[in-house]
Short mmCIF file of C-alpha atoms and ligand atoms in Angstrom, two decimals:
data_model
loop_
_atom_site.label_atom_id
_atom_site.label_comp_id
_atom_site.label_asym_id
_atom_site.label_seq_id
_atom_site.Cartn_x
_atom_site.Cartn_y
_atom_site.Cartn_z
CA MET Q 39 113.58 111.58 108.83
CA PRO Q 40 113.67 113.29 105.41
CA ALA Q 41 111.29 112.26 103.12
CA THR Q 42 111.87 110.19 100.29
CA ALA Q 43 111.21 110.17 96.73
CA ALA Q 44 108.31 107.52 97.07
CA THR Q 45 106.46 109.41 100.05
CA ASP Q 46 107.07 112.98 97.89
CA GLU Q 47 105.43 111.46 95.05
CA GLN Q 48 102.62 109.74 97.35
CA SER Q 49 101.48 112.83 98.51
CA ARG Q 50 101.29 114.15 94.67
CA LEU Q 51 98.93 111.12 93.68
CA PRO Q 52 95.35 111.60 92.66
CA ARG Q 53 92.77 111.27 95.09
CA HIS Q 54 89.88 110.68 92.56
CA VAL Q 55 90.18 109.19 89.16
CA ALA Q 56 87.69 109.31 86.62
CA ILE Q 57 88.09 107.11 83.27
CA ILE Q 58 86.34 106.78 80.03
CA MET Q 59 86.61 103.07 79.20
CA ASP Q 60 86.00 103.72 75.41
CA GLY Q 61 87.50 100.94 72.66
CA ASN Q 62 85.35 97.72 73.43
CA GLY Q 63 84.52 97.43 70.15
CA ARG Q 64 86.95 98.13 67.89
CA TRP Q 65 89.35 95.97 70.07
CA ALA Q 66 86.63 92.96 68.97
CA GLU Q 67 86.55 94.07 65.68
CA GLN Q 68 90.32 94.09 65.28
CA ARG Q 69 90.03 90.28 66.11
CA GLY Q 70 87.25 89.60 63.92
CA LYS Q 71 84.65 89.52 66.79
CA PHE Q 72 81.49 90.62 67.56
CA ARG Q 73 81.54 93.95 69.34
CA VAL Q 74 80.15 92.53 72.62
CA SER Q 75 83.01 89.92 72.93
CA GLY Q 76 84.72 93.50 73.10
CA HIS Q 77 82.62 94.23 76.24
CA LYS Q 78 83.03 91.13 77.81
CA ALA Q 79 86.54 91.65 77.59
CA GLY Q 80 86.45 94.70 79.09
CA VAL Q 81 85.31 93.26 82.47
CA LYS Q 82 88.76 92.06 83.18
CA SER Q 83 90.17 95.87 83.03
CA VAL Q 84 87.40 97.05 85.01
CA ARG Q 85 88.48 94.43 87.98
CA ALA Q 86 92.49 95.37 87.16
CA ALA Q 87 91.56 99.13 87.38
CA VAL Q 88 89.48 98.85 90.63
CA SER Q 89 92.53 96.65 92.02
CA PHE Q 90 94.95 98.70 91.35
CA GLY Q 91 93.25 101.87 92.43
CA TYR Q 92 92.51 100.47 95.78
CA ARG Q 93 96.33 99.89 96.20
CA LEU Q 94 97.43 102.95 95.30
CA GLY Q 95 95.01 104.43 97.95
CA LEU Q 96 92.97 106.07 95.54
CA GLU Q 97 89.58 107.42 97.70
CA ALA Q 98 87.20 107.67 94.40
CA LEU Q 99 87.78 105.92 91.13
CA THR Q 100 84.77 106.68 88.80
CA LEU Q 101 84.07 104.33 85.92
CA PHE Q 102 81.53 105.45 82.58
CA ALA Q 103 80.02 102.10 81.73
CA PHE Q 104 77.08 103.39 79.77
CA SER Q 105 76.05 107.12 78.50
CA SER Q 106 72.48 108.61 78.23
CA GLU Q 107 73.57 108.11 74.53
CA ASN Q 108 74.42 104.82 74.43
CA TRP Q 109 70.66 103.82 74.27
CA ARG Q 110 70.68 104.66 70.06
CA ARG Q 111 73.08 101.92 69.75
CA PRO Q 112 71.56 98.54 67.95
CA GLN Q 113 69.06 96.89 70.43
CA ASP Q 114 71.01 93.64 70.33
CA GLU Q 115 73.99 95.67 71.83
CA VAL Q 116 72.32 97.56 74.28
CA SER Q 117 70.40 94.20 75.66
CA ALA Q 118 74.22 92.51 76.07
CA LEU Q 119 75.46 95.25 77.60
CA MET Q 120 72.38 95.27 80.32
CA SER Q 121 72.66 91.73 80.68
CA LEU Q 122 76.71 92.06 81.52
CA PHE Q 123 76.00 94.61 83.72
CA ILE Q 124 73.54 92.46 85.45
CA ALA Q 125 76.29 89.66 85.75
CA VAL Q 126 78.83 91.36 87.09
CA LEU Q 127 76.86 93.09 89.34
CA GLY Q 128 75.99 89.75 90.73
CA SER Q 129 79.39 88.17 90.70
CA GLU Q 130 81.23 91.01 91.90
CA VAL Q 131 79.65 92.88 94.79
CA ARG Q 132 80.50 90.21 97.33
CA LYS Q 133 83.96 90.59 96.56
CA LEU Q 134 83.92 94.45 97.11
CA HIS Q 135 82.52 93.94 99.79
CA ARG Q 136 85.21 91.77 101.60
CA ASN Q 137 87.69 94.59 100.04
CA ASN Q 138 85.50 97.30 101.97
CA ILE Q 139 84.88 98.71 98.99
CA ARG Q 140 81.98 101.25 98.76
CA LEU Q 141 79.62 100.73 95.43
CA ARG Q 142 77.95 103.34 93.98
CA ILE Q 143 76.09 103.82 90.91
CA ILE Q 144 75.19 107.14 89.24
CA GLY Q 145 72.85 108.45 86.37
CA ASP Q 146 69.27 107.82 85.79
CA ARG Q 147 68.39 104.68 87.15
CA SER Q 148 64.82 104.84 86.32
CA ALA Q 149 65.28 103.87 82.91
CA PHE Q 150 66.46 100.22 83.72
CA ALA Q 151 64.57 97.32 84.02
CA PRO Q 152 62.86 97.13 87.88
CA HIS Q 153 65.01 93.70 88.87
CA LEU Q 154 67.92 95.75 87.65
CA GLN Q 155 67.20 98.68 89.74
CA ARG Q 156 66.72 96.48 92.83
CA LYS Q 157 69.93 94.62 92.46
CA ILE Q 158 71.56 98.00 92.35
CA ASP Q 159 69.76 99.58 95.51
CA ASP Q 160 70.52 95.89 97.40
CA ALA Q 161 74.54 96.60 96.10
CA GLU Q 162 74.24 100.20 97.17
CA ARG Q 163 72.62 99.54 100.79
CA LEU Q 164 75.31 96.08 100.84
CA THR Q 165 78.34 98.23 100.82
CA ALA Q 166 77.24 101.62 102.05
CA ASN Q 167 79.07 101.53 105.43
CA ASN Q 168 82.68 100.94 103.56
CA THR Q 169 85.17 103.13 104.58
CA GLY Q 170 88.16 101.97 101.83
CA LEU Q 171 87.86 102.94 98.14
CA THR Q 172 84.58 104.16 96.66
CA LEU Q 173 83.57 103.16 93.10
CA ASN Q 174 81.33 104.91 91.42
CA ILE Q 175 79.83 103.25 88.24
CA ALA Q 176 78.36 105.54 85.60
CA ALA Q 177 75.10 104.05 83.71
CA ASN Q 178 72.60 105.91 81.88
CA TYR Q 179 74.81 108.88 83.14
CA GLY Q 180 75.11 111.93 80.97
CA GLY Q 181 76.69 115.18 82.35
CA ARG Q 182 73.87 117.40 81.29
CA TRP Q 183 71.34 115.41 82.77
CA ASP Q 184 73.19 115.51 86.11
CA ILE Q 185 73.11 119.26 85.99
CA THR Q 186 69.59 119.18 85.39
CA GLN Q 187 68.46 117.01 88.02
CA ALA Q 188 70.69 119.05 90.37
CA ALA Q 189 68.81 122.51 89.19
CA ARG Q 190 65.69 120.52 89.39
CA ALA Q 191 66.60 119.83 93.24
CA LEU Q 192 66.86 123.39 93.82
CA ALA Q 193 63.61 123.96 91.98
CA GLU Q 194 61.96 121.67 93.94
CA ARG Q 195 63.35 123.56 97.39
CA VAL Q 196 62.12 127.39 95.94
CA ALA Q 197 58.65 125.93 95.50
CA ASP Q 198 58.27 124.25 98.80
CA GLY Q 199 59.76 127.53 100.52
CA SER Q 200 62.89 125.91 102.04
CA LEU Q 201 65.17 127.81 99.31
CA SER Q 202 65.22 131.14 98.34
CA PRO Q 203 66.34 132.05 94.26
CA ALA Q 204 68.91 134.51 96.04
CA ASP Q 205 70.69 131.91 97.71
CA ILE Q 206 71.23 129.69 94.83
CA ASP Q 207 75.20 129.95 94.12
CA GLU Q 208 77.65 127.76 93.27
CA ALA Q 209 78.05 125.55 96.48
CA ALA Q 210 74.20 125.12 96.57
CA LEU Q 211 74.37 123.74 93.17
CA HIS Q 212 77.53 121.80 93.87
CA GLN Q 213 75.73 120.04 96.55
CA GLN Q 214 73.07 118.67 94.62
CA ILE Q 215 75.47 117.10 91.88
CA GLN Q 216 76.28 113.64 91.76
CA LEU Q 217 79.58 113.02 93.72
CA SER Q 218 79.62 116.25 95.60
CA ASP Q 219 80.20 114.28 98.53
CA LEU Q 220 83.63 113.08 97.57
CA PRO Q 221 86.99 114.69 96.38
CA ALA Q 222 87.16 116.72 93.08
CA VAL Q 223 88.24 114.46 90.23
CA ASP Q 224 91.59 115.08 89.89
CA LEU Q 225 92.39 113.03 86.52
CA LEU Q 226 90.38 111.90 83.84
CA ILE Q 227 91.41 109.20 81.43
CA ARG Q 228 90.12 108.05 78.34
CA THR Q 229 91.01 104.91 76.51
CA GLY Q 230 90.47 104.12 73.19
CA GLY Q 231 91.93 107.33 71.37
CA GLU Q 232 89.03 109.99 71.16
CA GLN Q 233 89.80 113.29 72.62
CA ARG Q 234 86.26 114.19 73.84
CA ILE Q 235 84.03 114.36 76.87
CA SER Q 236 81.00 112.40 75.51
CA ASN Q 237 78.74 114.25 77.87
CA PHE Q 238 80.74 112.55 81.18
CA LEU Q 239 81.21 114.52 84.32
CA LEU Q 240 80.98 118.18 83.21
CA TRP Q 241 80.66 119.83 86.60
CA GLN Q 242 82.82 117.65 88.31
CA LEU Q 243 86.05 118.09 85.56
CA ALA Q 244 86.12 121.61 85.94
CA TYR Q 245 89.75 121.52 87.24
CA ALA Q 246 90.72 117.93 86.58
CA GLU Q 247 94.12 117.15 84.47
CA LEU Q 248 92.68 115.08 81.09
CA TYR Q 249 94.76 111.95 79.69
CA PHE Q 250 94.18 110.46 76.34
CA THR Q 251 95.86 107.15 75.75
CA PRO Q 252 95.13 105.07 72.53
CA VAL Q 253 95.05 101.95 74.20
CA LEU Q 254 91.72 100.27 73.80
CA TRP Q 255 89.85 99.21 77.17
CA PRO Q 256 90.10 95.72 76.61
CA ASP Q 257 93.90 96.18 76.82
CA PHE Q 258 94.22 99.03 79.67
CA GLY Q 259 96.10 96.99 82.48
CA GLU Q 260 98.31 97.97 85.57
CA GLU Q 261 101.14 99.34 83.34
CA ALA Q 262 98.49 101.42 81.04
CA PHE Q 263 96.72 102.57 84.40
CA SER Q 264 100.27 103.41 85.77
CA ASP Q 265 101.67 105.33 82.99
CA ALA Q 266 98.39 107.73 82.97
CA ILE Q 267 99.30 108.18 87.31
CA ALA Q 268 103.03 108.95 85.93
CA ALA Q 269 101.76 111.57 83.39
CA PHE Q 270 99.52 113.26 85.91
CA VAL Q 271 102.18 113.38 88.95
CA GLY Q 272 104.65 114.98 86.10
CA ARG Q 273 102.34 117.36 85.41
CA GLU Q 274 101.54 118.46 88.89
CA ARG Q 275 105.37 118.56 89.80
CA ARG Q 276 106.52 119.76 86.36
CA PHE Q 277 109.00 116.65 86.56
CA GLY Q 278 109.17 113.84 84.29
CA CYS Q 279 108.29 110.35 86.54
CA THR Q 280 107.58 107.10 84.90
CA GLY Q 281 104.99 104.30 85.32
CA ALA Q 282 108.14 102.26 86.38
CA GLN Q 283 108.58 104.57 89.39
CA ILE Q 284 104.84 104.37 90.25
CA ARG Q 285 104.85 100.55 90.15
CA GLU Q 286 108.14 100.83 92.93
CA LEU Q 287 105.90 103.44 94.76
CA LEU Q 288 103.25 100.58 95.03
CA GLU Q 289 105.42 97.92 95.90
CA HIS Q 290 107.15 100.38 98.64
CA LYS Q 291 103.16 100.95 99.93
CA ALA Q 292 102.63 97.37 99.93
CA GLY Q 293 106.24 96.68 101.96
CA ALA Q 294 104.75 99.30 104.64
CA ASP Q 295 100.98 98.18 104.84
CA ASN Q 296 102.53 94.56 105.76
CA GLU Q 297 104.94 96.18 108.40
C1 LIG F 585 83.03 101.58 74.94
O1 LIG F 585 83.46 100.72 74.18
C2 LIG F 585 82.20 100.74 76.25
C3 LIG F 585 80.38 101.60 76.01
C4 LIG F 585 80.31 102.53 75.44
C5 LIG F 585 79.57 100.68 76.69
P1 LIG F 585 83.19 101.23 72.65
O2 LIG F 585 82.09 100.32 72.35
O3 LIG F 585 82.13 102.78 72.64
O4 LIG F 585 83.87 100.89 71.79
P2 LIG F 585 84.22 101.49 70.43
O5 LIG F 585 84.54 102.75 70.46
O6 LIG F 585 83.22 101.60 69.59
O7 LIG F 585 85.63 100.92 70.01
C1 LIG F 586 81.60 107.07 75.80
O1 LIG F 586 82.13 106.31 75.03
C2 LIG F 586 80.58 106.32 76.97
C3 LIG F 586 81.13 105.24 77.63
C4 LIG F 586 82.50 104.82 77.60
C5 LIG F 586 80.58 104.36 78.13
P1 LIG F 586 81.20 106.05 73.40
O2 LIG F 586 82.06 105.58 72.77
O3 LIG F 586 79.59 105.92 73.76
O4 LIG F 586 81.31 107.94 72.98
P2 LIG F 586 81.68 108.50 71.61
O5 LIG F 586 80.34 107.93 70.83
O6 LIG F 586 82.55 107.80 70.81
O7 LIG F 586 81.62 109.86 71.64
MG1 LIG F 587 83.44 104.27 71.69
#
């Protein structure tokens, strides 16, 4: 049977997408509202992105929710973000579980309040054996922190005699880096128009395609996500493919899944 355009495109789809969800504050300010209402509006985009990634058949979706530098924001914004994080964990985990999604939180969780740490542990434990999409939420995450904790883990093994310094190579360090058990990040999307990494995944982005869009995170829906995927497919294959074609592919997949 000849390969159709749809199956051809499908083989070029990313397996792992990471997103820097930026622009919530500006979205709110443009509407004359407090920044926190932009963060609240961003939750809807998180749901839409997870649903889209799931239907697209991604193996992993990694979302930057709170950076190790975001503690520098005004205290009331940090508190509001923490409360939102706790509320969303509480309200969404069961739904994720029902959809066979495995949830992981990456970052230095020791800075979080004990009850939040417990909620994170419970959510990870509940969903640990799910085999659908792996959803990684980066919270108090920094790319430099990640590489540092990996170096420390190797140093501890050298200290206890189970590893020789001569055996420290890229593969050994890689094993200690967050997400090392998942496919490499194929595509990084940053919303909100800035063109920088902001200390997100550093090691993991070595070969990722980078895609920057001016769309603010609360406005980032299925259409904007499919445009990003289309850009990725186009770059990889060196021919233009439109967002509409990616949406068509999704419909095609949904039809095939229901057969
Ligand atoms: C991203 O939106 C969300 C977090 C960093 C938590 P911002 O809050 O950075 O929004 P802008 O960049 O100020 O518009
Ligand atoms: C990056 O956005 C962090 C998250 C999206 C969680 P920021 O808005 O904090 O990054 P900078 O300050 O523009 O580099
Ligand atoms: Mg920002």
